[in-house]
Coordinates of C-alpha atoms and ligand atoms in Angstrom, one line a residue:
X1 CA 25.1 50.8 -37.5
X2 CA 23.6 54.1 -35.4
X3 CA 21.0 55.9 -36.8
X4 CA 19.9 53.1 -39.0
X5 CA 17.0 50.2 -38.3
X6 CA 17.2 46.5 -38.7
X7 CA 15.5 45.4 -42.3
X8 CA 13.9 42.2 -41.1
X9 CA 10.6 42.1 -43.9
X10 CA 10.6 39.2 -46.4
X11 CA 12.5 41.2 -49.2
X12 CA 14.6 43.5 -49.7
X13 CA 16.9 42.4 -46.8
X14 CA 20.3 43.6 -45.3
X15 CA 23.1 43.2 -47.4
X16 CA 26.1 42.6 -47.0
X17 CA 28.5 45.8 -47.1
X18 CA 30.9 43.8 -50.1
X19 CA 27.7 43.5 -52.1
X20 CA 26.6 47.2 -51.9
X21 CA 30.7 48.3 -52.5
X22 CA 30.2 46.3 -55.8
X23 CA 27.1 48.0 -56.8
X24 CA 28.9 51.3 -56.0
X25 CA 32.3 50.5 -58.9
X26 CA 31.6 52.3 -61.8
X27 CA 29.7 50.9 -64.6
X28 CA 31.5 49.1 -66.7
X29 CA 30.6 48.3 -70.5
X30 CA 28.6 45.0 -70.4
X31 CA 31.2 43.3 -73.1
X32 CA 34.1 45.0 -71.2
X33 CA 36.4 41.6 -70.0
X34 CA 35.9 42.0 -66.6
X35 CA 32.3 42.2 -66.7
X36 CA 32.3 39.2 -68.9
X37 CA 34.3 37.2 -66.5
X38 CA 32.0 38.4 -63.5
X39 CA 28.7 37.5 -65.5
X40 CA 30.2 34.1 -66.5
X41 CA 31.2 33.5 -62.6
X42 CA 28.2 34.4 -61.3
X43 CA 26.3 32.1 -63.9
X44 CA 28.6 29.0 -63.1
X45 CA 28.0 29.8 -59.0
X46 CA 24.3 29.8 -59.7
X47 CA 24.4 26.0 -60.4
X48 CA 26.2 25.0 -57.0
X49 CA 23.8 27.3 -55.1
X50 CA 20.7 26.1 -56.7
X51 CA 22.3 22.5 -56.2
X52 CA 21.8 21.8 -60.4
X53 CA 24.9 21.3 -61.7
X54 CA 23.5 20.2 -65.1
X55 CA 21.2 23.3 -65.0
X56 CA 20.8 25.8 -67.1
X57 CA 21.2 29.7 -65.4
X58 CA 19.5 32.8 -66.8
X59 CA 20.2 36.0 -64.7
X60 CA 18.0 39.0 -66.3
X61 CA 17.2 42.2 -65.3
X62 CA 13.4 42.7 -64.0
X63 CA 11.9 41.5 -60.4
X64 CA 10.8 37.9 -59.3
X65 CA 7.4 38.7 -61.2
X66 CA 9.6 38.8 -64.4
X67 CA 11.1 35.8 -63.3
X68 CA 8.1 33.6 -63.4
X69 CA 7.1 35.4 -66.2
X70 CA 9.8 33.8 -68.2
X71 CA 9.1 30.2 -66.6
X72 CA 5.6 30.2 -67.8
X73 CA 6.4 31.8 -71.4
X74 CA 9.1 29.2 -72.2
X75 CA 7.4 26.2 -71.0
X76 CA 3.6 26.6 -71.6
X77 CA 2.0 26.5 -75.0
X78 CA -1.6 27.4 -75.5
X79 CA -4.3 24.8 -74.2
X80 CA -1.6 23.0 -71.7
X81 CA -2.7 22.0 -68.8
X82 CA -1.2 23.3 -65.2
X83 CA -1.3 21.9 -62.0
X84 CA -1.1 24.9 -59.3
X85 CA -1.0 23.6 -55.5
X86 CA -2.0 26.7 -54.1
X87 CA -0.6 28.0 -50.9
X88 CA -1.8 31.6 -50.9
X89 CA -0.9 35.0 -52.8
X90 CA 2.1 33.8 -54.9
X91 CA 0.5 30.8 -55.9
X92 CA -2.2 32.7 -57.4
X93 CA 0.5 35.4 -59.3
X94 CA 1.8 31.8 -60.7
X95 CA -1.9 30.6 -62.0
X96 CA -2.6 34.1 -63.6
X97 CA 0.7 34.2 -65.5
X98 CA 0.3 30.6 -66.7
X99 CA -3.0 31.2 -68.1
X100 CA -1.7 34.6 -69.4
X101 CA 0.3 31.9 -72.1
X102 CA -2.6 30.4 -72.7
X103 CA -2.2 27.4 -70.2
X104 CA -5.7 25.7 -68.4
X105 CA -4.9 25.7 -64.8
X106 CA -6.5 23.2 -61.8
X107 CA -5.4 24.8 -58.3
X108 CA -4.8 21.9 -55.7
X109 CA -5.8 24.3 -52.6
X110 CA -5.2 23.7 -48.5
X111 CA -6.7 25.1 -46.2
X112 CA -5.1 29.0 -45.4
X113 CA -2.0 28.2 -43.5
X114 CA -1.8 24.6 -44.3
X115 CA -0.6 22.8 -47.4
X116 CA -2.1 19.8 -49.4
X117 CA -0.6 16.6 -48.6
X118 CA 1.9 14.7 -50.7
X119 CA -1.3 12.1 -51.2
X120 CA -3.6 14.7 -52.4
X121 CA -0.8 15.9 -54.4
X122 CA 0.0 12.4 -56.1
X123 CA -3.8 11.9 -56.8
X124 CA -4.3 15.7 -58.6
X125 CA -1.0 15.3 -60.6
X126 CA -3.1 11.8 -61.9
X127 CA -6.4 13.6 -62.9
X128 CA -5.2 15.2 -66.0
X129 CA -2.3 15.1 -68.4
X130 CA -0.3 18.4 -66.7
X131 CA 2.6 19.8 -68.4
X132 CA 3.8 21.6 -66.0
X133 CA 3.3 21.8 -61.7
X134 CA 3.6 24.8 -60.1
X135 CA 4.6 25.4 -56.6
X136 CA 5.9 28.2 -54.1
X137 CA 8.6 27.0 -52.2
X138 CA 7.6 29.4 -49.6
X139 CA 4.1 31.3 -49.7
X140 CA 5.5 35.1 -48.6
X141 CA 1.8 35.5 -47.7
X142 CA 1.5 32.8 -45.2
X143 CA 4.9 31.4 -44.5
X144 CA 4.0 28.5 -45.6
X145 CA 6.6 25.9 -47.0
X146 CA 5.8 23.5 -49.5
X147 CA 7.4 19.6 -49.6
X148 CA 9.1 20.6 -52.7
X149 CA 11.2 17.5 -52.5
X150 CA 8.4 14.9 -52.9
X151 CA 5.7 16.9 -54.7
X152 CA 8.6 17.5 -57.7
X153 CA 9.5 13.3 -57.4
X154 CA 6.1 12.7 -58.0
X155 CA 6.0 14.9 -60.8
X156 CA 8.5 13.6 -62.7
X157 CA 7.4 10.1 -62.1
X158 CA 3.6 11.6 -64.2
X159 CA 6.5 13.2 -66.8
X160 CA 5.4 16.3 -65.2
X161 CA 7.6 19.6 -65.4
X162 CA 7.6 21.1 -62.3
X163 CA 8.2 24.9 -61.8
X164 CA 9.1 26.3 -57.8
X165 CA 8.5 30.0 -57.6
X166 CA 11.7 30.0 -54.8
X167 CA 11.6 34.0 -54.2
X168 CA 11.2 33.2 -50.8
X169 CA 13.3 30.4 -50.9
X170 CA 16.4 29.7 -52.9
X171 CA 19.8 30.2 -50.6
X172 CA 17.6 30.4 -47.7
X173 CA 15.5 27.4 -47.6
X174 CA 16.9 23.6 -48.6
X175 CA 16.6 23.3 -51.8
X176 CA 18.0 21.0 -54.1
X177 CA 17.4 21.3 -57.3
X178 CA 18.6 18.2 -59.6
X179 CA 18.3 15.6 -56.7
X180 CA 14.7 16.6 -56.2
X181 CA 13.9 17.0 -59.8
X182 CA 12.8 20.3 -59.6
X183 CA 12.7 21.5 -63.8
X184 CA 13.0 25.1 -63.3
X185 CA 13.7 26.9 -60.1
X186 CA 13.0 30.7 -60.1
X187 CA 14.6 33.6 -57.7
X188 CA 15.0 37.2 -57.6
X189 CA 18.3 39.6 -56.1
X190 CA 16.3 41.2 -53.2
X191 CA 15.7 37.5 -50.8
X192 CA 17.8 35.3 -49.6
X193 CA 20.0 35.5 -52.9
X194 CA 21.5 38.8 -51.2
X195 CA 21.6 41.6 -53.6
X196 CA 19.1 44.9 -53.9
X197 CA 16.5 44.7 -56.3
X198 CA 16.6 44.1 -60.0
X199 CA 17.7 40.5 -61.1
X200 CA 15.1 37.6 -62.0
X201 CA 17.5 34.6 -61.8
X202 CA 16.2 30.9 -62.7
X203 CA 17.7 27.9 -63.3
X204 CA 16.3 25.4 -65.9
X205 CA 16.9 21.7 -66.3
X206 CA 17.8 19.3 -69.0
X207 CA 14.0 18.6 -69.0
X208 CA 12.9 22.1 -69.0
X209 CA 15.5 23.0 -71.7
X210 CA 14.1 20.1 -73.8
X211 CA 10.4 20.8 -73.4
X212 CA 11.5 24.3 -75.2
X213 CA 13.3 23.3 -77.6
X214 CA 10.6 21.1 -78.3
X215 CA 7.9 24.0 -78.7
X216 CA 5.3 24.1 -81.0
X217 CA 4.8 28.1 -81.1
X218 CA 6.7 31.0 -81.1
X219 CA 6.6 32.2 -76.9
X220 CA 4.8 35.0 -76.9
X221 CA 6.9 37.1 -74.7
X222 CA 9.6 38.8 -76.5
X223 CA 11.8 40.0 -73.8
X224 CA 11.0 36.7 -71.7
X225 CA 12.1 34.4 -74.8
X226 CA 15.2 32.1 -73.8
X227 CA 15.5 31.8 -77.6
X228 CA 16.8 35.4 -77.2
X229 CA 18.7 34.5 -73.7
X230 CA 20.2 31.1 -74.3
X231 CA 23.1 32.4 -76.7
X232 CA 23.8 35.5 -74.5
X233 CA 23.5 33.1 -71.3
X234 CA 26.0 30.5 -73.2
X235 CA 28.5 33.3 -74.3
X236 CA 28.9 34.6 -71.1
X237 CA 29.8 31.6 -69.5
X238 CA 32.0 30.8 -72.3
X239 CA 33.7 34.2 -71.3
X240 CA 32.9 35.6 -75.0
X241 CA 31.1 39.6 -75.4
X242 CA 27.5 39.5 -76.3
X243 CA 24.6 41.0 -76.4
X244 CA 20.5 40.9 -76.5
X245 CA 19.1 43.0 -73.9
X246 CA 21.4 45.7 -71.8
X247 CA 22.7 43.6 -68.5
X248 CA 21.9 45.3 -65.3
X249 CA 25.9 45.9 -64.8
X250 CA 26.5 46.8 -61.3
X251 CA 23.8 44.1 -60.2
X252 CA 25.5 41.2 -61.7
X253 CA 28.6 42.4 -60.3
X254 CA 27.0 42.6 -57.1
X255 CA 25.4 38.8 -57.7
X256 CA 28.6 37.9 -58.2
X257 CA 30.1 38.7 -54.7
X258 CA 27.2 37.4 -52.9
X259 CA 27.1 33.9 -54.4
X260 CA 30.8 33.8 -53.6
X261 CA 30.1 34.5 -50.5
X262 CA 26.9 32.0 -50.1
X263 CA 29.4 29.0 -51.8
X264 CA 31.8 30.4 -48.8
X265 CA 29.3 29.5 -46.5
X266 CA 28.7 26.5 -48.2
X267 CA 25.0 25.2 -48.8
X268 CA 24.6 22.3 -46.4
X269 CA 25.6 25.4 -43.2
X270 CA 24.1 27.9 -45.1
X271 CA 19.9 26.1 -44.7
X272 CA 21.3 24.7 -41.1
X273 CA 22.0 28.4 -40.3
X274 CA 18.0 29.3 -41.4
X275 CA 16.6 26.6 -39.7
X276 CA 18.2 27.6 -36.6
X277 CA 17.1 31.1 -37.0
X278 CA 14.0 30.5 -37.6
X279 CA 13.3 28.1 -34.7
X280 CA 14.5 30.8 -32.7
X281 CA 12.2 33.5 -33.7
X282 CA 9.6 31.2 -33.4
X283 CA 10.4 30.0 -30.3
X284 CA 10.6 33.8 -29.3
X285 CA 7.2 34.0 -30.6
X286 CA 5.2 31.3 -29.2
X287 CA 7.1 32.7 -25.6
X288 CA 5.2 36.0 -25.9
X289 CA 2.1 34.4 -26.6
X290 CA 1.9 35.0 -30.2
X291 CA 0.3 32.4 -32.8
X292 CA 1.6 32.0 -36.2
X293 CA -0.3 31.6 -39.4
X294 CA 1.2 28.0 -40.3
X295 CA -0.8 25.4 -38.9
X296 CA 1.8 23.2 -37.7
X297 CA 5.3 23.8 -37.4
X298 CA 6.1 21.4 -39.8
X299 CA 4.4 23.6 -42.8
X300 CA 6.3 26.5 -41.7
X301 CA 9.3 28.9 -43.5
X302 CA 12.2 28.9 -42.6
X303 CA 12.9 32.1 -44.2
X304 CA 10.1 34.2 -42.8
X305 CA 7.9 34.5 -39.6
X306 CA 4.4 34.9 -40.2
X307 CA 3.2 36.0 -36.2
X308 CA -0.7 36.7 -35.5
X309 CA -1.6 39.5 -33.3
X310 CA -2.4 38.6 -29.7
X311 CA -6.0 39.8 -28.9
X312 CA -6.3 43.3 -28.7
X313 CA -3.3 44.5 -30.7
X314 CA -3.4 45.5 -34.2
X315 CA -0.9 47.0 -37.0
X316 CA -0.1 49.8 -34.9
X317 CA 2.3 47.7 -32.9
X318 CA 4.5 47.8 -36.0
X319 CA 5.3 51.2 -35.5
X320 CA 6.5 50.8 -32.2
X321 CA 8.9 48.2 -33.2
X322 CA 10.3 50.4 -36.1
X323 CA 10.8 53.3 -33.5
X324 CA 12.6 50.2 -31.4
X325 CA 15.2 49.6 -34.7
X326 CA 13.5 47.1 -36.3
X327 CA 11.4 47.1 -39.7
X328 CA 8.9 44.6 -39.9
X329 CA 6.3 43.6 -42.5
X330 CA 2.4 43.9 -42.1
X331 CA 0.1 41.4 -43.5
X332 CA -0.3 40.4 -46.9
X333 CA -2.8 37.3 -47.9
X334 CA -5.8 39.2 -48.8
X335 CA -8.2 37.0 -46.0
X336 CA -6.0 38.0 -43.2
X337 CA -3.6 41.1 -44.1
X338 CA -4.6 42.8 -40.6
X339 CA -4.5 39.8 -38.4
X340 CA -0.8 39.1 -38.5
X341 CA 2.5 40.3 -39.7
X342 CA 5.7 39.1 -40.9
X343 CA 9.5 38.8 -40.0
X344 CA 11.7 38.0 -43.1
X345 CA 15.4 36.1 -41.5
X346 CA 17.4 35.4 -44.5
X347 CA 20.6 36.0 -46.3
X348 CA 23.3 37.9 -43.9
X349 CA 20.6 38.3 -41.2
X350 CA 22.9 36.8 -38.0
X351 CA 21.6 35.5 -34.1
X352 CA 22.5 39.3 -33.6
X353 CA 20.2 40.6 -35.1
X354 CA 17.4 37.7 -34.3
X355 CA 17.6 38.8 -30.7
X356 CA 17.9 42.5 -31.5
X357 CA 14.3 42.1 -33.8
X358 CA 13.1 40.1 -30.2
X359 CA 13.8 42.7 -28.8
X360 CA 12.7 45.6 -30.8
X361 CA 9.2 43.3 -31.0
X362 CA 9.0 43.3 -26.8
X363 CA 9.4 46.6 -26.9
X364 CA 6.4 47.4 -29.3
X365 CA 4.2 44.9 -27.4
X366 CA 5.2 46.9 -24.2
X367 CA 4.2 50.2 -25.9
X368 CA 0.7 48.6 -26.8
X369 CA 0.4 47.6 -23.4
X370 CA 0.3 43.5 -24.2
X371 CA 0.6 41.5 -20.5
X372 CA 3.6 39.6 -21.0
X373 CA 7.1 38.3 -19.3
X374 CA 9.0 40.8 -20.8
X375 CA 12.4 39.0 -21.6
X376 CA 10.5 35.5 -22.3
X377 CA 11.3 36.0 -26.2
X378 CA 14.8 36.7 -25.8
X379 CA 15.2 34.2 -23.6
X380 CA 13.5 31.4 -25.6
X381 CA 15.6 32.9 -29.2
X382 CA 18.6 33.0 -27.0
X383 CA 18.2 28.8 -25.4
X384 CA 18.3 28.1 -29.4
X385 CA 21.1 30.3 -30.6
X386 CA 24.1 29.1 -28.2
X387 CA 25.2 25.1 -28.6
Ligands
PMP1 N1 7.0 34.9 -55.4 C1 7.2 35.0 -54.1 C2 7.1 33.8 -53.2 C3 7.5 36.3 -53.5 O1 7.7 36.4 -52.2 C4 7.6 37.4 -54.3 C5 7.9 38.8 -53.8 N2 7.6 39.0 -52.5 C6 7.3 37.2 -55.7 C7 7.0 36.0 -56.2 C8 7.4 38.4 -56.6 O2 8.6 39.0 -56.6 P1 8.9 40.5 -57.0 O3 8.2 41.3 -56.0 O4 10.4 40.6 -57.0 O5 8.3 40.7 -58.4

């Protein structure tokens, strides 16, 4: 669209025009029978995106902070003990807001840009009687991917709840939640999910739900408390008016015609469709010379590009590729905000606009005067895009 520039940071994204015409109907009363049929479709869709069809779906209004807000409230009682394999800034939200509820938290720590490995995992989940295991799917802060898959096995195996913080993750990366036994699985609107700001959105499992219900103590969040949420959750998807809280209207709406539109895709083409992205833009990348924060591209996102600096360029290149179309993030992780920055590729992001953000990027390391092939990015993007 003329006149306006690529969002390619990790969240907010682009969305898709269909999900910004449903923000823009008028607001409808939240017991009105549409608006109950759209909240109880967008709850049942919830559980074939997050891949947990025996889940449990909660889709409140607040951001992703809220969301694992109400993870730690439901499940941790004072004096439990949490397991938090730390893989930069998110990880370290997560530990403050279990211990916020009173839990005692260990953090299983890599090195920055790495990620422990599943043995170191298996041996801290056997050191102490953990309720819960936290993890971020993907650190936003380093782009780094956790094995979610056999860290949450291994969990459940020690009777371990395990929590993913998948805000970077969920409809983006793979992610499955009942095969890998992954209890609760957090999101908000703005990622990969596909719709502006606003909505936390989890979905809890059996276990979860039953480690709840089997609370000693009162949760000591009121507006967090599924004891306030479950009915209203349960009512909607029972096509039935209810009410706790006000419903962010036109954003459920709008949830609702972007997880119809990820089930379109279908799951299985929709994490295909990231991986190939991403090797792309890394591949574009490592042609110009740039290193990433990952260590290996094994540990790396596939929602989000976390590119370091080449010698002798700093933050200011990321004005250049904003005046080339394309907004980009700057550094986060508090050890190395201004050695790198960050591409976010999720949700409607398509190979257009991949090579159009390669692009825009050439053209700000020309403007900084970096000595490179200029075309070597596209071209490397482009050998990965075409069958
Ligand atoms: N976790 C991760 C992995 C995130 O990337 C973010 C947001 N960037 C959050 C949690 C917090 O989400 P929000 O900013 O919506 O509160």
């Amino acid at each position: 669209m003329k006149g306006r520039k690529l969002l390619m940071i990790p969240g907010p994204i682009e969305f898709d025009p269909a999900v910004i015409e449903a923000m823009g109907e008028a607001t409808t009363s939240h017991v009105a029978p549409d608006f109950i049929d759209a909240f109880g479709q967008a709850l049942e869709r919830m559980r074939h995106v997050w891949l947990s069809p025996d889940g449990q779906p909660f889709a409140i209004a607040g951001s992703g902070t809220l969301a694992m807000d109400i993870a730690a409230a439901n499940l941790v009682e004072p004096g439990d003990r949490a397991l938090v394999v730390n893989t930069g800034y998110f990880s370290d939200r997560m530990a403050d807001v279990l211990e916020r509820y009173g839990a005692q938290v260990d953090h299983l720590r890599a090195p920055l840009g790495d990620r422990p490995s599943t043995g170191e995992v298996a041996a801290a989940l056997g050191q102490a009687d953990y309720k819960v295991m936290a993890i971020t799917h993907v650190d936003t802060s380093t782009a780094v991917l956790a094995d979610v898959e056999k860290w949450a096995r291994l969990s459940r195996e020690h009777g371990t709840l395990t929590i993913v913080d998948g805000v970077c993750s969920v409809a983006g990366e793979e992610l499955r939640q009942k095969d890998w036994a992954v209890d609760v699985a957090l999101t908000a609107s703005q990622k990969a999910v596909g719709v502006p700001p606003g909505l936390a959105l989890l979905v809890a499992g059996p276990e979860a739900m039953a480690a709840f219900h089997r609370r000693r103590h009162p949760v000591a969040n009121y507006y967090a408390d599924w004891t306030n949420w479950l009915p209203i959750m349960e009512a909607y998807e029972a096509r039935r008016p209810a009410y706790f809280g006000t419903p962010a209207v036109n954003l459920i709406a709008a949830l609702n015609v972007s997880l119809g539109q990820i089930l379109g895709e279908g799951m299985d083409a929709r994490f295909e469709r990231h991986s190939r992205m991403s090797r792309a833009i890394k591949a574009a990348v490592s042609a110009l010379g740039l290193g990433q924060v990952p260590v290996r591209d094994e540990v790396a996102a596939h929602t989000l590009t976390a590119p370091r600096y080449p010698a002798g360029v700093d933050s200011s290149l990321l004005g250049h590729v904003n005046a080339a179309g394309a907004i980009l993030a700057g550094g986060l992780h508090p050890h190395i905000k201004t050695e790198y920055f960050r591409i976010g590729h999720m949700g409607v992001t398509n190979f257009g606009d991949v090579l159009a953000t390669i692009g825009a990027l050439e053209q700000g390391l020309m403007a900084v005067d970096y000595d490179f092939e200029p075309g070597a990015g596209l071209a490397a993007a482009q050998a990965l895009l075409v069958d």
